[in-house]
Each structure stands twice: as C-alpha cells, then as structure tokens.
C-alpha cells in the first residue's frame, strides 16, 4: 500500500500545503494512521477516495497547527514519459517543446483549477470523487475543467497554430 500511494499522497499533500516538510509530515502521519486502522480498511469501498480525503484532512490539521495559508502547485511533468514511440528528431523536438509549453500552460492556471486538472488527468479520479475530496460541488469541478481545457488549448494554439490540440 505504501509503495502504491506514497508519490500520490505526497504530491497531493504538497499541492495543499506548499511545504516539503509539512507534506512529508502529512504523508508519514497518513501511513501511520492507515497502519493503526488497517483492520478497518477492509470495509472501505473506495480506497483511493479514502486516502485522498484522509490526506486532505491531515493537511488541513497541519496547516491549522502551523497557522500557515495553503497554496497549490503541480509537480513537474516528465516529458520523456509523455513522448512514446519512434519519431524523427525534428518531431521529437517539437513534441518536447509542446510538452514544455503544456506544462507552462498548466502552471499558469489558477491554483484550484490546476489541482482539479491534475486530479482528473493525472490521477484519473472521477468528478464525484474530487468533489468529495475537495468538499466542492461536481458542477464546480466541471466548470474548472472547462476553464482549464479552454486556457490550455488557447495557449498551445497560440504557440503552435499549425498543430491541433485534442
């Protein structure tokens, strides 16, 4: 369980608390709590949702304890993981540039919009799960994803007008 969730939990905690030290504390506390309540985890229907909600709750507690304001961030995208298959060098260079620009476009999104976009696109969570985790409505998730998609598409079309963004 630790190996499966560690990177996701730490990344989500970091997005919420914007501090490596606090994100590490939140992550460690989460796994300690999961270990202590391991007998009850069998009853959990959606372990992903459970872990995200528990992480969010611990992050809020740590922020309150440390009296800090929360900010959001995204981890760096790994361009090598996004480029697959053989391409000629020019195509590889163009794709690398597009991926870097995509990363910049995502980074320029408003904080909540970035977190929601990451949870949908990178973590594969459903809108309803994200709404529960972030304690917001599904319509808000839908609206934020529309904003993110529109802004990212516009940004990429501006720099790469000859290429199509899906």
mmCIF file of C-alpha atoms in Angstrom:
data_model
loop_
_atom_site.group_PDB
_atom_site.id
_atom_site.type_symbol
_atom_site.label_atom_id
_atom_site.label_comp_id
_atom_site.label_asym_id
_atom_site.label_seq_id
_atom_site.Cartn_x
_atom_site.Cartn_y
_atom_site.Cartn_z
ATOM 1 C CA UNK A 1 0.000 0.000 0.000
ATOM 2 C CA UNK A 2 2.836 2.371 0.877
ATOM 3 C CA UNK A 3 4.565 1.883 -2.479
ATOM 4 C CA UNK A 4 1.299 2.298 -4.370
ATOM 5 C CA UNK A 5 0.182 5.529 -2.699
ATOM 6 C CA UNK A 6 3.327 7.285 -1.465
ATOM 7 C CA UNK A 7 4.012 9.501 -4.514
ATOM 8 C CA UNK A 8 0.340 10.374 -4.995
ATOM 9 C CA UNK A 9 -0.189 11.192 -1.320
ATOM 10 C CA UNK A 10 2.992 13.229 -1.036
ATOM 11 C CA UNK A 11 2.222 15.130 -4.248
ATOM 12 C CA UNK A 12 -1.328 15.874 -3.147
ATOM 13 C CA UNK A 13 -0.157 16.943 0.311
ATOM 14 C CA UNK A 14 2.480 19.171 -1.276
ATOM 15 C CA UNK A 15 -0.171 20.732 -3.508
ATOM 16 C CA UNK A 16 -2.247 21.553 -0.451
ATOM 17 C CA UNK A 17 0.404 22.750 1.997
ATOM 18 C CA UNK A 18 3.155 24.052 -0.337
ATOM 19 C CA UNK A 19 5.884 22.910 2.035
ATOM 20 C CA UNK A 20 8.065 19.841 1.614
ATOM 21 C CA UNK A 21 8.489 19.390 5.354
ATOM 22 C CA UNK A 22 4.778 19.601 6.106
ATOM 23 C CA UNK A 23 3.939 17.396 3.100
ATOM 24 C CA UNK A 24 6.335 14.765 4.473
ATOM 25 C CA UNK A 25 4.721 15.030 7.917
ATOM 26 C CA UNK A 26 1.244 14.676 6.427
ATOM 27 C CA UNK A 27 2.359 11.675 4.369
ATOM 28 C CA UNK A 28 4.026 9.984 7.333
ATOM 29 C CA UNK A 29 1.018 10.646 9.567
ATOM 30 C CA UNK A 30 -1.310 9.223 6.934
ATOM 31 C CA UNK A 31 0.586 5.944 6.689
ATOM 32 C CA UNK A 32 0.839 5.655 10.470
ATOM 33 C CA UNK A 33 -2.930 6.186 10.704
ATOM 34 C CA UNK A 34 -3.558 3.663 7.919
ATOM 35 C CA UNK A 35 -1.385 1.113 9.734
ATOM 36 C CA UNK A 36 -3.186 1.682 13.026
ATOM 37 C CA UNK A 37 -6.591 1.273 11.385
ATOM 38 C CA UNK A 38 -5.586 -1.476 8.933
ATOM 39 C CA UNK A 39 -8.209 -3.905 10.256
ATOM 40 C CA UNK A 40 -10.964 -1.459 9.285
ATOM 41 C CA UNK A 41 -9.580 -0.790 5.790
ATOM 42 C CA UNK A 42 -11.164 -4.000 4.531
ATOM 43 C CA UNK A 43 -14.548 -2.304 4.902
ATOM 44 C CA UNK A 44 -13.559 0.698 2.755
ATOM 45 C CA UNK A 45 -15.233 0.544 -0.661
ATOM 46 C CA UNK A 46 -13.051 3.099 -2.465
ATOM 47 C CA UNK A 47 -9.544 3.127 -1.017
ATOM 48 C CA UNK A 48 -8.354 5.894 -3.386
ATOM 49 C CA UNK A 49 -11.087 8.232 -2.214
ATOM 50 C CA UNK A 50 -10.442 7.282 1.406
ATOM 51 C CA UNK A 51 -6.714 8.013 1.111
ATOM 52 C CA UNK A 52 -7.253 11.371 -0.618
ATOM 53 C CA UNK A 53 -9.846 12.528 1.913
ATOM 54 C CA UNK A 54 -7.639 11.421 4.811
ATOM 55 C CA UNK A 55 -4.687 13.265 3.263
ATOM 56 C CA UNK A 56 -6.750 16.413 2.820
ATOM 57 C CA UNK A 57 -7.943 16.260 6.422
ATOM 58 C CA UNK A 58 -4.418 15.773 7.766
ATOM 59 C CA UNK A 59 -3.127 18.632 5.604
ATOM 60 C CA UNK A 60 -5.801 20.954 6.991
ATOM 61 C CA UNK A 61 -4.886 19.927 10.545
ATOM 62 C CA UNK A 62 -1.198 20.581 9.912
ATOM 63 C CA UNK A 63 -1.940 23.959 8.339
ATOM 64 C CA UNK A 64 -4.119 24.953 11.264
ATOM 65 C CA UNK A 65 -1.472 23.752 13.700
ATOM 66 C CA UNK A 66 1.268 25.676 11.915
ATOM 67 C CA UNK A 67 -1.030 28.639 11.179
ATOM 68 C CA UNK A 68 0.034 28.798 7.522
ATOM 69 C CA UNK A 69 -2.045 29.572 4.469
ATOM 70 C CA UNK A 70 -2.445 26.855 1.873
ATOM 71 C CA UNK A 71 -1.290 27.222 -1.705
ATOM 72 C CA UNK A 72 -1.437 24.813 -4.630
ATOM 73 C CA UNK A 73 1.219 23.570 -7.015
ATOM 74 C CA UNK A 74 1.789 20.838 -9.569
ATOM 75 C CA UNK A 75 4.776 18.551 -9.718
ATOM 76 C CA UNK A 76 6.940 18.772 -12.812
ATOM 77 C CA UNK A 77 5.702 16.804 -15.817
ATOM 78 C CA UNK A 78 8.193 14.256 -17.116
ATOM 79 C CA UNK A 79 8.439 14.938 -20.839
ATOM 80 C CA UNK A 80 10.061 11.551 -21.501
ATOM 81 C CA UNK A 81 7.038 9.731 -20.088
ATOM 82 C CA UNK A 82 4.662 11.679 -22.326
ATOM 83 C CA UNK A 83 6.529 11.069 -25.572
ATOM 84 C CA UNK A 84 6.152 7.495 -26.769
ATOM 85 C CA UNK A 85 7.005 5.613 -29.911
ATOM 86 C CA UNK A 86 9.615 6.402 -32.532
ATOM 87 C CA UNK A 87 9.690 9.853 -34.092
ATOM 88 C CA UNK A 88 12.198 11.664 -36.205
ATOM 89 C CA UNK A 89 14.403 14.134 -34.310
ATOM 90 C CA UNK A 90 12.510 17.207 -35.548
ATOM 91 C CA UNK A 91 9.195 15.718 -34.444
ATOM 92 C CA UNK A 92 10.691 14.756 -31.082
ATOM 93 C CA UNK A 93 11.983 18.303 -30.617
ATOM 94 C CA UNK A 94 8.571 19.786 -31.498
ATOM 95 C CA UNK A 95 6.809 17.409 -29.118
ATOM 96 C CA UNK A 96 9.288 18.230 -26.359
ATOM 97 C CA UNK A 97 8.636 21.939 -26.895
ATOM 98 C CA UNK A 98 4.894 21.333 -26.890
ATOM 99 C CA UNK A 99 5.114 19.349 -23.655
ATOM 100 C CA UNK A 100 7.161 22.104 -22.015
ATOM 101 C CA UNK A 101 4.612 24.653 -23.182
ATOM 102 C CA UNK A 102 1.788 22.405 -21.935
ATOM 103 C CA UNK A 103 3.483 22.297 -18.534
ATOM 104 C CA UNK A 104 3.781 26.097 -18.539
ATOM 105 C CA UNK A 105 0.116 26.440 -19.524
ATOM 106 C CA UNK A 106 -0.928 24.129 -16.680
ATOM 107 C CA UNK A 107 1.288 26.032 -14.234
ATOM 108 C CA UNK A 108 -0.382 29.301 -15.270
ATOM 109 C CA UNK A 109 -3.857 28.014 -14.347
ATOM 110 C CA UNK A 110 -5.463 29.361 -11.179
ATOM 111 C CA UNK A 111 -4.458 27.227 -8.147
ATOM 112 C CA UNK A 112 -7.746 25.360 -7.633
ATOM 113 C CA UNK A 113 -8.081 24.808 -11.375
ATOM 114 C CA UNK A 114 -4.564 23.270 -11.504
ATOM 115 C CA UNK A 115 -5.266 20.859 -8.659
ATOM 116 C CA UNK A 116 -8.564 19.738 -10.185
ATOM 117 C CA UNK A 117 -6.986 19.325 -13.624
ATOM 118 C CA UNK A 118 -4.187 17.207 -12.126
ATOM 119 C CA UNK A 119 -6.596 15.031 -10.159
ATOM 120 C CA UNK A 120 -8.673 14.341 -13.287
ATOM 121 C CA UNK A 121 -5.934 13.994 -15.912
ATOM 122 C CA UNK A 122 -3.012 12.587 -13.940
ATOM 123 C CA UNK A 123 -4.647 10.700 -11.086
ATOM 124 C CA UNK A 124 -7.690 9.552 -13.071
ATOM 125 C CA UNK A 125 -10.205 10.445 -10.381
ATOM 126 C CA UNK A 126 -13.878 10.916 -11.173
ATOM 127 C CA UNK A 127 -15.542 14.306 -10.722
ATOM 128 C CA UNK A 128 -17.650 13.000 -7.839
ATOM 129 C CA UNK A 129 -14.564 11.686 -6.032
ATOM 130 C CA UNK A 130 -12.780 15.015 -6.447
ATOM 131 C CA UNK A 131 -15.858 16.882 -5.235
ATOM 132 C CA UNK A 132 -15.828 14.775 -2.074
ATOM 133 C CA UNK A 133 -12.084 15.188 -1.552
ATOM 134 C CA UNK A 134 -12.106 18.969 -2.036
ATOM 135 C CA UNK A 135 -15.531 19.479 -0.473
ATOM 136 C CA UNK A 136 -16.942 21.290 -3.530
ATOM 137 C CA UNK A 137 -19.761 20.551 -5.975
ATOM 138 C CA UNK A 138 -19.454 18.408 -9.098
ATOM 139 C CA UNK A 139 -20.595 21.451 -11.117
ATOM 140 C CA UNK A 140 -17.594 23.371 -9.787
ATOM 141 C CA UNK A 141 -15.316 20.545 -10.955
ATOM 142 C CA UNK A 142 -16.983 20.628 -14.374
ATOM 143 C CA UNK A 143 -16.613 24.407 -14.624
ATOM 144 C CA UNK A 144 -12.956 24.326 -13.531
ATOM 145 C CA UNK A 145 -12.141 21.588 -16.066
ATOM 146 C CA UNK A 146 -13.808 23.631 -18.822
ATOM 147 C CA UNK A 147 -11.700 26.646 -17.839
ATOM 148 C CA UNK A 148 -8.515 24.553 -17.730
ATOM 149 C CA UNK A 149 -9.161 22.890 -21.080
ATOM 150 C CA UNK A 150 -10.019 26.187 -22.773
ATOM 151 C CA UNK A 151 -6.983 28.037 -21.389
ATOM 152 C CA UNK A 152 -4.547 25.230 -22.152
ATOM 153 C CA UNK A 153 -5.906 24.823 -25.691
ATOM 154 C CA UNK A 154 -5.726 28.563 -26.360
ATOM 155 C CA UNK A 155 -2.192 28.739 -25.026
ATOM 156 C CA UNK A 156 -0.950 25.860 -27.160
ATOM 157 C CA UNK A 157 -2.778 27.077 -30.279
ATOM 158 C CA UNK A 158 -1.146 30.483 -29.829
ATOM 159 C CA UNK A 159 2.362 28.994 -29.797
ATOM 160 C CA UNK A 160 1.690 26.080 -32.189
ATOM 161 C CA UNK A 161 -1.039 27.330 -34.574
ATOM 162 C CA UNK A 162 -0.269 24.588 -37.114
ATOM 163 C CA UNK A 163 -0.859 21.762 -34.620
ATOM 164 C CA UNK A 164 -4.188 20.525 -33.320
ATOM 165 C CA UNK A 165 -4.882 20.172 -29.602
ATOM 166 C CA UNK A 166 -7.342 17.441 -28.691
#
